[in-house]
């Protein structure tokens, strides 16, 4: 890919490693024009890669590279374009935390080095540039291709990996990444660990009997008027009516009749009547009974 400025002035080496600082060495420090031109080269290569992969938007740009801890390996041909050089292609890698499935289908949490974008200009493909760029990255990162994960590799890239590195038996994944057989072997516990299984979402159950009894005890312990009155024990309907009629009839024994609720104002709080109040009620009942007997004998 050609540019109107001198590519050799920006990239002194055949393969240049760029990070989030977008610097290529001491010569680019303090040069705003160099920073702008480097960003232009990265953006144009990213657009060409997205077009070749039929993506809706580029996944590689200078702005995205500045926001992430990725490395971009840029390959140039310094002899072309009248000695001003051309950009042949690039390879972008970075570490990603992934949840992958191993050969047994178990979820595994790992953070491997991933190939995020790989592009060589169409007219320069099949000239060994891609293989040169990829091998240079492997040597720089000191990693084996089988230990890496590949983000949405194109059919051409998969053929490239099979032809030059023998990677053909991939382990199926549910995300866009591809890993090959041997990825889960010979990895340290820091890089590879089992992900904890997710807890099933159960149904919301009502309170159990024990929990309801505890709530009742808490309500009883609350001071009045926050405590709820305890419901009276159920009684047969006929017994209530007969007792009520006997208590209103003349000559009935008040001691047998059940005490009226109005005579024990504290009973609705779950407490018993005071002993002195009960005694006064019994004395009044005895006086009433003796008065009735005296009136009957007089008549």
PDB file of C-alpha atoms in Angstrom:
ATOM      1  CA  UNK A   1       0.000   0.000   0.000  1.00  0.00           C
ATOM      2  CA  UNK A   2       1.469   3.303  -1.119  1.00  0.00           C
ATOM      3  CA  UNK A   3       1.252   6.659   0.655  1.00  0.00           C
ATOM      4  CA  UNK A   4       2.058  10.241  -0.412  1.00  0.00           C
ATOM      5  CA  UNK A   5       4.724  10.503   2.297  1.00  0.00           C
ATOM      6  CA  UNK A   6       7.953   8.613   2.827  1.00  0.00           C
ATOM      7  CA  UNK A   7       7.232   5.319   4.579  1.00  0.00           C
ATOM      8  CA  UNK A   8      10.939   4.660   5.131  1.00  0.00           C
ATOM      9  CA  UNK A   9      11.163   7.867   7.154  1.00  0.00           C
ATOM     10  CA  UNK A  10       8.510   6.524   9.521  1.00  0.00           C
ATOM     11  CA  UNK A  11       9.625   2.911   9.836  1.00  0.00           C
ATOM     12  CA  UNK A  12      13.344   2.331   9.823  1.00  0.00           C
ATOM     13  CA  UNK A  13      13.127  -1.473  10.208  1.00  0.00           C
ATOM     14  CA  UNK A  14      11.609  -3.959   7.831  1.00  0.00           C
ATOM     15  CA  UNK A  15       9.224  -5.093  10.596  1.00  0.00           C
ATOM     16  CA  UNK A  16       8.262  -2.486  13.186  1.00  0.00           C
ATOM     17  CA  UNK A  17       6.490  -3.213  16.473  1.00  0.00           C
ATOM     18  CA  UNK A  18       3.914  -0.567  17.466  1.00  0.00           C
ATOM     19  CA  UNK A  19       2.147  -0.297  20.808  1.00  0.00           C
ATOM     20  CA  UNK A  20      -0.362   2.120  22.330  1.00  0.00           C
ATOM     21  CA  UNK A  21       2.203   4.958  22.164  1.00  0.00           C
ATOM     22  CA  UNK A  22       2.418   4.748  18.335  1.00  0.00           C
ATOM     23  CA  UNK A  23       6.175   5.275  18.489  1.00  0.00           C
ATOM     24  CA  UNK A  24       8.790   3.538  16.352  1.00  0.00           C
ATOM     25  CA  UNK A  25      11.968   4.758  18.007  1.00  0.00           C
ATOM     26  CA  UNK A  26      13.793   7.890  19.030  1.00  0.00           C
ATOM     27  CA  UNK A  27      13.351   9.584  15.682  1.00  0.00           C
ATOM     28  CA  UNK A  28       9.551   9.675  16.040  1.00  0.00           C
ATOM     29  CA  UNK A  29       9.601  11.231  19.496  1.00  0.00           C
ATOM     30  CA  UNK A  30       8.542  14.834  19.496  1.00  0.00           C
ATOM     31  CA  UNK A  31       7.473  14.761  15.813  1.00  0.00           C
ATOM     32  CA  UNK A  32       3.739  15.464  15.444  1.00  0.00           C
ATOM     33  CA  UNK A  33       3.916  14.886  11.688  1.00  0.00           C
ATOM     34  CA  UNK A  34       5.362  11.429  12.237  1.00  0.00           C
ATOM     35  CA  UNK A  35       2.599  10.570  14.726  1.00  0.00           C
ATOM     36  CA  UNK A  36      -0.049  11.706  12.255  1.00  0.00           C
ATOM     37  CA  UNK A  37       1.457   9.733   9.374  1.00  0.00           C
ATOM     38  CA  UNK A  38       1.833   6.596  11.471  1.00  0.00           C
ATOM     39  CA  UNK A  39      -1.845   6.847  12.465  1.00  0.00           C
ATOM     40  CA  UNK A  40      -2.770   7.268   8.795  1.00  0.00           C
ATOM     41  CA  UNK A  41      -0.893   4.099   7.799  1.00  0.00           C
ATOM     42  CA  UNK A  42      -2.576   2.085  10.567  1.00  0.00           C
ATOM     43  CA  UNK A  43      -6.054   3.396   9.731  1.00  0.00           C
ATOM     44  CA  UNK A  44      -5.729   2.662   6.009  1.00  0.00           C
ATOM     45  CA  UNK A  45      -4.417  -0.851   6.606  1.00  0.00           C
ATOM     46  CA  UNK A  46      -7.275  -1.469   9.068  1.00  0.00           C
ATOM     47  CA  UNK A  47      -9.860  -0.361   6.501  1.00  0.00           C
ATOM     48  CA  UNK A  48      -8.332  -2.598   3.833  1.00  0.00           C
ATOM     49  CA  UNK A  49      -8.381  -5.563   6.239  1.00  0.00           C
ATOM     50  CA  UNK A  50     -12.057  -5.000   7.118  1.00  0.00           C
ATOM     51  CA  UNK A  51     -12.951  -4.802   3.416  1.00  0.00           C
ATOM     52  CA  UNK A  52     -11.094  -8.020   2.631  1.00  0.00           C
ATOM     53  CA  UNK A  53     -12.888  -9.821   5.503  1.00  0.00           C
ATOM     54  CA  UNK A  54     -16.246  -8.244   4.591  1.00  0.00           C
ATOM     55  CA  UNK A  55     -16.624  -6.627   7.993  1.00  0.00           C
ATOM     56  CA  UNK A  56     -19.005  -3.752   8.646  1.00  0.00           C
ATOM     57  CA  UNK A  57     -16.337  -1.660  10.392  1.00  0.00           C
ATOM     58  CA  UNK A  58     -12.564  -1.860  10.872  1.00  0.00           C
ATOM     59  CA  UNK A  59     -11.353  -3.680  13.970  1.00  0.00           C
ATOM     60  CA  UNK A  60      -7.902  -2.091  13.732  1.00  0.00           C
ATOM     61  CA  UNK A  61      -7.245   1.635  13.936  1.00  0.00           C
ATOM     62  CA  UNK A  62      -4.789   3.998  15.574  1.00  0.00           C
ATOM     63  CA  UNK A  63      -7.379   5.085  18.124  1.00  0.00           C
ATOM     64  CA  UNK A  64      -8.194   1.495  19.133  1.00  0.00           C
ATOM     65  CA  UNK A  65      -4.524   0.629  19.357  1.00  0.00           C
ATOM     66  CA  UNK A  66      -3.964   3.541  21.740  1.00  0.00           C
ATOM     67  CA  UNK A  67      -6.774   2.332  24.016  1.00  0.00           C
ATOM     68  CA  UNK A  68      -5.535  -1.255  24.371  1.00  0.00           C
ATOM     69  CA  UNK A  69      -2.346  -3.066  25.312  1.00  0.00           C
ATOM     70  CA  UNK A  70      -1.970  -4.692  21.915  1.00  0.00           C
ATOM     71  CA  UNK A  71       1.048  -5.013  19.659  1.00  0.00           C
ATOM     72  CA  UNK A  72       0.926  -4.332  15.932  1.00  0.00           C
ATOM     73  CA  UNK A  73       3.665  -5.745  13.690  1.00  0.00           C
ATOM     74  CA  UNK A  74       3.955  -3.709  10.486  1.00  0.00           C
ATOM     75  CA  UNK A  75       5.861  -5.033   7.479  1.00  0.00           C
ATOM     76  CA  UNK A  76       7.195  -2.681   4.783  1.00  0.00           C
ATOM     77  CA  UNK A  77       8.994  -3.017   1.469  1.00  0.00           C
ATOM     78  CA  UNK A  78      11.527  -0.216   1.464  1.00  0.00           C
ATOM     79  CA  UNK A  79      12.586  -0.632  -2.165  1.00  0.00           C
ATOM     80  CA  UNK A  80       9.207  -0.027  -3.763  1.00  0.00           C
ATOM     81  CA  UNK A  81       7.522   3.279  -4.658  1.00  0.00           C
ATOM     82  CA  UNK A  82      10.692   4.889  -5.935  1.00  0.00           C
ATOM     83  CA  UNK A  83      12.626   4.158  -2.772  1.00  0.00           C
ATOM     84  CA  UNK A  84       9.970   5.697  -0.501  1.00  0.00           C
ATOM     85  CA  UNK A  85       8.673   2.326   0.596  1.00  0.00           C
ATOM     86  CA  UNK A  86       5.218   0.750   0.818  1.00  0.00           C
ATOM     87  CA  UNK A  87       3.276  -0.877   3.639  1.00  0.00           C
ATOM     88  CA  UNK A  88       2.919  -4.563   2.867  1.00  0.00           C
ATOM     89  CA  UNK A  89       0.692  -5.645   5.778  1.00  0.00           C
ATOM     90  CA  UNK A  90       0.325  -5.980   9.522  1.00  0.00           C
ATOM     91  CA  UNK A  91      -0.382  -8.468  12.289  1.00  0.00           C
ATOM     92  CA  UNK A  92      -2.087  -7.438  15.529  1.00  0.00           C
ATOM     93  CA  UNK A  93      -1.924  -9.597  18.674  1.00  0.00           C
ATOM     94  CA  UNK A  94      -2.936  -9.155  22.295  1.00  0.00           C
ATOM     95  CA  UNK A  95      -3.847 -11.051  25.449  1.00  0.00           C
ATOM     96  CA  UNK A  96      -7.530 -11.767  26.028  1.00  0.00           C
ATOM     97  CA  UNK A  97      -9.373 -13.369  28.925  1.00  0.00           C
ATOM     98  CA  UNK A  98     -11.495 -16.105  27.388  1.00  0.00           C
ATOM     99  CA  UNK A  99     -13.888 -18.802  28.558  1.00  0.00           C
ATOM    100  CA  UNK A 100     -13.238 -21.788  26.317  1.00  0.00           C
ATOM    101  CA  UNK A 101     -14.439 -25.359  26.039  1.00  0.00           C
ATOM    102  CA  UNK A 102     -11.885 -28.151  26.243  1.00  0.00           C
ATOM    103  CA  UNK A 103     -12.119 -31.508  24.491  1.00  0.00           C
ATOM    104  CA  UNK A 104     -14.504 -32.819  27.168  1.00  0.00           C
ATOM    105  CA  UNK A 105     -16.803 -29.810  26.926  1.00  0.00           C
ATOM    106  CA  UNK A 106     -15.784 -28.286  30.290  1.00  0.00           C
ATOM    107  CA  UNK A 107     -15.581 -24.518  30.618  1.00  0.00           C
ATOM    108  CA  UNK A 108     -12.031 -23.250  31.119  1.00  0.00           C
ATOM    109  CA  UNK A 109     -10.928 -19.711  31.957  1.00  0.00           C
ATOM    110  CA  UNK A 110      -7.682 -18.734  30.252  1.00  0.00           C
ATOM    111  CA  UNK A 111      -5.838 -15.642  28.995  1.00  0.00           C
ATOM    112  CA  UNK A 112      -3.834 -16.623  25.918  1.00  0.00           C
ATOM    113  CA  UNK A 113      -2.080 -14.522  23.307  1.00  0.00           C
ATOM    114  CA  UNK A 114      -4.602 -13.994  20.510  1.00  0.00           C
ATOM    115  CA  UNK A 115      -4.276 -13.086  16.842  1.00  0.00           C
ATOM    116  CA  UNK A 116      -6.776 -10.232  16.509  1.00  0.00           C
ATOM    117  CA  UNK A 117      -6.190  -9.067  12.921  1.00  0.00           C
ATOM    118  CA  UNK A 118      -3.950 -10.198  10.066  1.00  0.00           C
ATOM    119  CA  UNK A 119      -3.733  -8.616   6.643  1.00  0.00           C
ATOM    120  CA  UNK A 120      -1.405  -8.549   3.618  1.00  0.00           C
ATOM    121  CA  UNK A 121      -2.178  -6.379   0.598  1.00  0.00           C
ATOM    122  CA  UNK A 122      -3.979  -8.364  -2.107  1.00  0.00           C
ATOM    123  CA  UNK A 123      -1.437  -7.749  -4.838  1.00  0.00           C
ATOM    124  CA  UNK A 124       1.405  -8.809  -2.515  1.00  0.00           C
ATOM    125  CA  UNK A 125      -0.116 -12.058  -1.272  1.00  0.00           C
ATOM    126  CA  UNK A 126       1.489 -15.431  -2.042  1.00  0.00           C
ATOM    127  CA  UNK A 127       4.929 -13.884  -1.939  1.00  0.00           C
ATOM    128  CA  UNK A 128       5.916 -15.146   1.531  1.00  0.00           C
ATOM    129  CA  UNK A 129       5.217 -11.822   3.301  1.00  0.00           C
ATOM    130  CA  UNK A 130       2.543 -13.269   5.582  1.00  0.00           C
ATOM    131  CA  UNK A 131       4.746 -16.159   6.655  1.00  0.00           C
ATOM    132  CA  UNK A 132       7.665 -13.811   7.303  1.00  0.00           C
ATOM    133  CA  UNK A 133       5.484 -11.538   9.411  1.00  0.00           C
ATOM    134  CA  UNK A 134       3.909 -14.357  11.401  1.00  0.00           C
ATOM    135  CA  UNK A 135       7.203 -16.100  12.165  1.00  0.00           C
ATOM    136  CA  UNK A 136       8.765 -12.830  13.276  1.00  0.00           C
ATOM    137  CA  UNK A 137       5.904 -12.353  15.743  1.00  0.00           C
ATOM    138  CA  UNK A 138       6.300 -15.905  17.116  1.00  0.00           C
ATOM    139  CA  UNK A 139       9.989 -15.294  17.712  1.00  0.00           C
ATOM    140  CA  UNK A 140       9.339 -11.940  19.337  1.00  0.00           C
ATOM    141  CA  UNK A 141       6.650 -13.299  21.672  1.00  0.00           C
ATOM    142  CA  UNK A 142       8.364 -16.678  22.165  1.00  0.00           C
ATOM    143  CA  UNK A 143       5.118 -18.563  21.714  1.00  0.00           C
ATOM    144  CA  UNK A 144       4.037 -21.624  19.760  1.00  0.00           C
ATOM    145  CA  UNK A 145       1.138 -21.261  17.288  1.00  0.00           C
ATOM    146  CA  UNK A 146      -0.844 -24.059  18.969  1.00  0.00           C
ATOM    147  CA  UNK A 147      -0.799 -22.099  22.249  1.00  0.00           C
ATOM    148  CA  UNK A 148      -2.562 -19.120  20.683  1.00  0.00           C
ATOM    149  CA  UNK A 149      -6.219 -18.307  20.072  1.00  0.00           C
ATOM    150  CA  UNK A 150      -7.438 -16.839  16.793  1.00  0.00           C
ATOM    151  CA  UNK A 151     -10.237 -14.310  16.550  1.00  0.00           C
ATOM    152  CA  UNK A 152     -12.597 -15.045  13.634  1.00  0.00           C
ATOM    153  CA  UNK A 153      -9.958 -16.439  11.285  1.00  0.00           C
ATOM    154  CA  UNK A 154     -10.856 -16.293   7.597  1.00  0.00           C
ATOM    155  CA  UNK A 155     -10.747 -19.435   5.423  1.00  0.00           C
ATOM    156  CA  UNK A 156      -7.476 -18.170   3.938  1.00  0.00           C
ATOM    157  CA  UNK A 157      -5.946 -17.793   7.376  1.00  0.00           C
ATOM    158  CA  UNK A 158      -7.068 -21.280   8.413  1.00  0.00           C
ATOM    159  CA  UNK A 159      -5.457 -22.709   5.275  1.00  0.00           C
ATOM    160  CA  UNK A 160      -2.314 -20.712   6.077  1.00  0.00           C
ATOM    161  CA  UNK A 161      -2.128 -22.203   9.604  1.00  0.00           C
ATOM    162  CA  UNK A 162      -2.667 -25.732   8.344  1.00  0.00           C
ATOM    163  CA  UNK A 163      -0.131 -25.442   5.553  1.00  0.00           C
ATOM    164  CA  UNK A 164       2.753 -23.887   7.485  1.00  0.00           C
ATOM    165  CA  UNK A 165       2.137 -25.017  11.113  1.00  0.00           C
ATOM    166  CA  UNK A 166       0.017 -28.157  10.828  1.00  0.00           C
ATOM    167  CA  UNK A 167      -2.944 -26.706  12.749  1.00  0.00           C
ATOM    168  CA  UNK A 168      -6.064 -28.377  11.448  1.00  0.00           C
ATOM    169  CA  UNK A 169      -7.909 -30.094  14.351  1.00  0.00           C
ATOM    170  CA  UNK A 170      -9.738 -27.262  16.071  1.00  0.00           C
ATOM    171  CA  UNK A 171     -11.750 -27.566  19.298  1.00  0.00           C
ATOM    172  CA  UNK A 172     -15.311 -26.215  18.746  1.00  0.00           C
ATOM    173  CA  UNK A 173     -16.141 -23.061  20.686  1.00  0.00           C
ATOM    174  CA  UNK A 174     -19.297 -21.017  21.259  1.00  0.00           C
ATOM    175  CA  UNK A 175     -17.542 -17.675  20.685  1.00  0.00           C
ATOM    176  CA  UNK A 176     -15.672 -16.289  17.669  1.00  0.00           C
ATOM    177  CA  UNK A 177     -12.280 -17.625  18.762  1.00  0.00           C
ATOM    178  CA  UNK A 178     -10.648 -20.749  17.387  1.00  0.00           C
ATOM    179  CA  UNK A 179      -8.180 -22.940  19.270  1.00  0.00           C
ATOM    180  CA  UNK A 180      -6.573 -26.148  18.072  1.00  0.00           C
ATOM    181  CA  UNK A 181      -5.914 -29.549  19.557  1.00  0.00           C
ATOM    182  CA  UNK A 182      -3.008 -29.248  21.970  1.00  0.00           C
ATOM    183  CA  UNK A 183      -4.013 -25.813  23.254  1.00  0.00           C
ATOM    184  CA  UNK A 184      -5.068 -27.186  26.651  1.00  0.00           C
ATOM    185  CA  UNK A 185      -1.897 -29.243  27.154  1.00  0.00           C
ATOM    186  CA  UNK A 186       1.286 -28.016  28.850  1.00  0.00           C
ATOM    187  CA  UNK A 187      -0.240 -24.799  30.182  1.00  0.00           C
ATOM    188  CA  UNK A 188       0.371 -23.446  33.688  1.00  0.00           C
ATOM    189  CA  UNK A 189      -2.342 -23.066  36.293  1.00  0.00           C
ATOM    190  CA  UNK A 190      -2.099 -19.279  35.985  1.00  0.00           C
ATOM    191  CA  UNK A 191      -2.930 -19.406  32.296  1.00  0.00           C
ATOM    192  CA  UNK A 192      -5.503 -22.184  32.545  1.00  0.00           C
ATOM    193  CA  UNK A 193      -8.054 -22.825  35.268  1.00  0.00           C
ATOM    194  CA  UNK A 194     -11.491 -24.312  35.500  1.00  0.00           C
ATOM    195  CA  UNK A 195     -14.309 -21.780  35.542  1.00  0.00           C
ATOM    196  CA  UNK A 196     -16.811 -22.277  38.405  1.00  0.00           C
ATOM    197  CA  UNK A 197     -20.179 -23.571  37.168  1.00  0.00           C
ATOM    198  CA  UNK A 198     -23.077 -21.168  37.265  1.00  0.00           C
ATOM    199  CA  UNK A 199     -25.686 -21.725  39.940  1.00  0.00           C
ATOM    200  CA  UNK A 200     -29.103 -22.651  38.529  1.00  0.00           C
ATOM    201  CA  UNK A 201     -31.744 -20.037  39.058  1.00  0.00           C
ATOM    202  CA  UNK A 202     -34.322 -21.709  41.310  1.00  0.00           C
ATOM    203  CA  UNK A 203     -37.904 -20.698  41.925  1.00  0.00           C
ATOM    204  CA  UNK A 204     -38.767 -18.220  44.672  1.00  0.00           C
ATOM    205  CA  UNK A 205     -40.306 -20.314  47.440  1.00  0.00           C
ATOM    206  CA  UNK A 206     -42.691 -19.014  50.136  1.00  0.00           C
ATOM    207  CA  UNK A 207     -41.781 -18.873  53.783  1.00  0.00           C
ATOM    208  CA  UNK A 208     -41.446 -22.246  55.466  1.00  0.00           C
ATOM    209  CA  UNK A 209     -43.363 -23.104  58.630  1.00  0.00           C
ATOM    210  CA  UNK A 210     -40.307 -22.502  60.782  1.00  0.00           C
ATOM    211  CA  UNK A 211     -39.754 -19.048  59.309  1.00  0.00           C
ATOM    212  CA  UNK A 212     -43.413 -18.153  59.822  1.00  0.00           C
ATOM    213  CA  UNK A 213     -43.265 -19.219  63.465  1.00  0.00           C
ATOM    214  CA  UNK A 214     -40.160 -17.040  63.923  1.00  0.00           C
ATOM    215  CA  UNK A 215     -42.030 -14.068  62.442  1.00  0.00           C
ATOM    216  CA  UNK A 216     -44.903 -14.614  64.863  1.00  0.00           C
ATOM    217  CA  UNK A 217     -42.508 -14.659  67.804  1.00  0.00           C
ATOM    218  CA  UNK A 218     -40.968 -11.399  66.606  1.00  0.00           C
ATOM    219  CA  UNK A 219     -44.417  -9.795  66.366  1.00  0.00           C
ATOM    220  CA  UNK A 220     -45.242 -10.904  69.891  1.00  0.00           C
ATOM    221  CA  UNK A 221     -42.044  -9.315  71.187  1.00  0.00           C
ATOM    222  CA  UNK A 222     -42.919  -5.932  69.663  1.00  0.00           C
ATOM    223  CA  UNK A 223     -44.359  -3.303  72.107  1.00  0.00           C
ATOM    224  CA  UNK A 224     -47.969  -2.161  71.844  1.00  0.00           C
ATOM    225  CA  UNK A 225     -49.424  -0.800  69.533  1.00  0.00           C
ATOM    226  CA  UNK A 226     -47.068  -2.383  66.996  1.00  0.00           C
ATOM    227  CA  UNK A 227     -47.866  -5.952  68.020  1.00  0.00           C
ATOM    228  CA  UNK A 228     -50.805  -7.556  66.278  1.00  0.00           C
ATOM    229  CA  UNK A 229     -53.526  -8.975  68.539  1.00  0.00           C
ATOM    230  CA  UNK A 230     -53.646 -12.728  68.727  1.00  0.00           C
ATOM    231  CA  UNK A 231     -56.866 -14.094  67.230  1.00  0.00           C
ATOM    232  CA  UNK A 232     -59.254 -15.694  69.758  1.00  0.00           C
ATOM    233  CA  UNK A 233     -59.589 -19.478  69.714  1.00  0.00           C
ATOM    234  CA  UNK A 234     -62.476 -20.697  67.573  1.00  0.00           C
ATOM    235  CA  UNK A 235     -65.597 -21.863  69.427  1.00  0.00           C
ATOM    236  CA  UNK A 236     -68.697 -23.711  68.223  1.00  0.00           C
ATOM    237  CA  UNK A 237     -71.522 -21.385  67.157  1.00  0.00           C
ATOM    238  CA  UNK A 238     -74.200 -23.082  69.298  1.00  0.00           C
ATOM    239  CA  UNK A 239     -72.102 -22.835  72.457  1.00  0.00           C
ATOM    240  CA  UNK A 240     -71.641 -19.100  71.994  1.00  0.00           C
ATOM    241  CA  UNK A 241     -75.349 -18.439  71.500  1.00  0.00           C
ATOM    242  CA  UNK A 242     -76.446 -20.598  74.457  1.00  0.00           C
ATOM    243  CA  UNK A 243     -73.947 -19.043  76.833  1.00  0.00           C
ATOM    244  CA  UNK A 244     -74.983 -15.564  75.718  1.00  0.00           C
ATOM    245  CA  UNK A 245     -78.666 -16.300  76.292  1.00  0.00           C
ATOM    246  CA  UNK A 246     -78.055 -17.814  79.742  1.00  0.00           C
ATOM    247  CA  UNK A 247     -76.007 -14.797  80.830  1.00  0.00           C
ATOM    248  CA  UNK A 248     -78.964 -12.464  80.047  1.00  0.00           C
ATOM    249  CA  UNK A 249     -81.679 -14.574  81.727  1.00  0.00           C
ATOM    250  CA  UNK A 250     -82.880 -13.818  85.294  1.00  0.00           C
ATOM    251  CA  UNK A 251     -81.737 -16.336  87.899  1.00  0.00           C
ATOM    252  CA  UNK A 252     -78.814 -17.695  85.892  1.00  0.00           C
ATOM    253  CA  UNK A 253     -75.492 -18.174  87.653  1.00  0.00           C
ATOM    254  CA  UNK A 254     -73.058 -15.388  86.615  1.00  0.00           C
ATOM    255  CA  UNK A 255     -70.109 -17.492  87.788  1.00  0.00           C
ATOM    256  CA  UNK A 256     -70.805 -20.075  85.064  1.00  0.00           C
ATOM    257  CA  UNK A 257     -71.178 -17.538  82.289  1.00  0.00           C
ATOM    258  CA  UNK A 258     -68.000 -16.706  80.366  1.00  0.00           C
ATOM    259  CA  UNK A 259     -66.583 -13.258  81.255  1.00  0.00           C
ATOM    260  CA  UNK A 260     -67.571 -10.529  78.836  1.00  0.00           C
ATOM    261  CA  UNK A 261     -64.750  -9.123  76.731  1.00  0.00           C
ATOM    262  CA  UNK A 262     -65.435  -5.556  77.868  1.00  0.00           C
ATOM    263  CA  UNK A 263     -64.671  -6.530  81.488  1.00  0.00           C
ATOM    264  CA  UNK A 264     -61.066  -7.457  80.593  1.00  0.00           C
ATOM    265  CA  UNK A 265     -59.724  -4.555  78.508  1.00  0.00           C
ATOM    266  CA  UNK A 266     -56.188  -5.892  78.512  1.00  0.00           C
ATOM    267  CA  UNK A 267     -57.078  -9.288  77.057  1.00  0.00           C
ATOM    268  CA  UNK A 268     -56.755  -8.094  73.405  1.00  0.00           C
ATOM    269  CA  UNK A 269     -53.060  -7.640  74.035  1.00  0.00           C
ATOM    270  CA  UNK A 270     -52.636 -11.317  74.801  1.00  0.00           C
ATOM    271  CA  UNK A 271     -52.532 -10.738  78.606  1.00  0.00           C
ATOM    272  CA  UNK A 272     -54.794 -12.093  81.412  1.00  0.00           C
ATOM    273  CA  UNK A 273     -56.980  -9.848  83.609  1.00  0.00           C
ATOM    274  CA  UNK A 274     -55.595  -8.547  86.907  1.00  0.00           C
ATOM    275  CA  UNK A 275     -56.353 -10.775  89.941  1.00  0.00           C
ATOM    276  CA  UNK A 276     -57.922  -7.870  91.928  1.00  0.00           C
ATOM    277  CA  UNK A 277     -60.258  -7.056  89.058  1.00  0.00           C
ATOM    278  CA  UNK A 278     -61.381 -10.710  88.848  1.00  0.00           C
ATOM    279  CA  UNK A 279     -62.004 -10.811  92.610  1.00  0.00           C
ATOM    280  CA  UNK A 280     -64.141  -7.654  92.479  1.00  0.00           C
ATOM    281  CA  UNK A 281     -66.147  -9.148  89.637  1.00  0.00           C
ATOM    282  CA  UNK A 282     -66.796 -12.333  91.654  1.00  0.00           C
ATOM    283  CA  UNK A 283     -67.904 -10.315  94.734  1.00  0.00           C
ATOM    284  CA  UNK A 284     -70.327  -8.258  92.646  1.00  0.00           C
ATOM    285  CA  UNK A 285     -71.760 -11.458  91.181  1.00  0.00           C
ATOM    286  CA  UNK A 286     -72.283 -13.009  94.622  1.00  0.00           C
ATOM    287  CA  UNK A 287     -74.101  -9.882  95.886  1.00  0.00           C
ATOM    288  CA  UNK A 288     -76.371  -9.901  92.868  1.00  0.00           C
ATOM    289  CA  UNK A 289     -77.181 -13.584  93.365  1.00  0.00           C
ATOM    290  CA  UNK A 290     -78.010 -13.147  97.075  1.00  0.00           C
ATOM    291  CA  UNK A 291     -80.263 -10.131  96.300  1.00  0.00           C
ATOM    292  CA  UNK A 292     -82.214 -12.154  93.763  1.00  0.00           C
ATOM    293  CA  UNK A 293     -82.785 -14.977  96.244  1.00  0.00           C
ATOM    294  CA  UNK A 294     -84.004 -12.559  98.914  1.00  0.00           C
ATOM    295  CA  UNK A 295     -86.488 -11.026  96.505  1.00  0.00           C
ATOM    296  CA  UNK A 296     -87.823 -14.453  95.540  1.00  0.00           C
ATOM    297  CA  UNK A 297     -88.310 -15.481  99.181  1.00  0.00           C
ATOM    298  CA  UNK A 298     -90.039 -12.176  99.956  1.00  0.00           C
ATOM    299  CA  UNK A 299     -92.527 -12.632  97.207  1.00  0.00           C
TER     300      UNK A 299
END
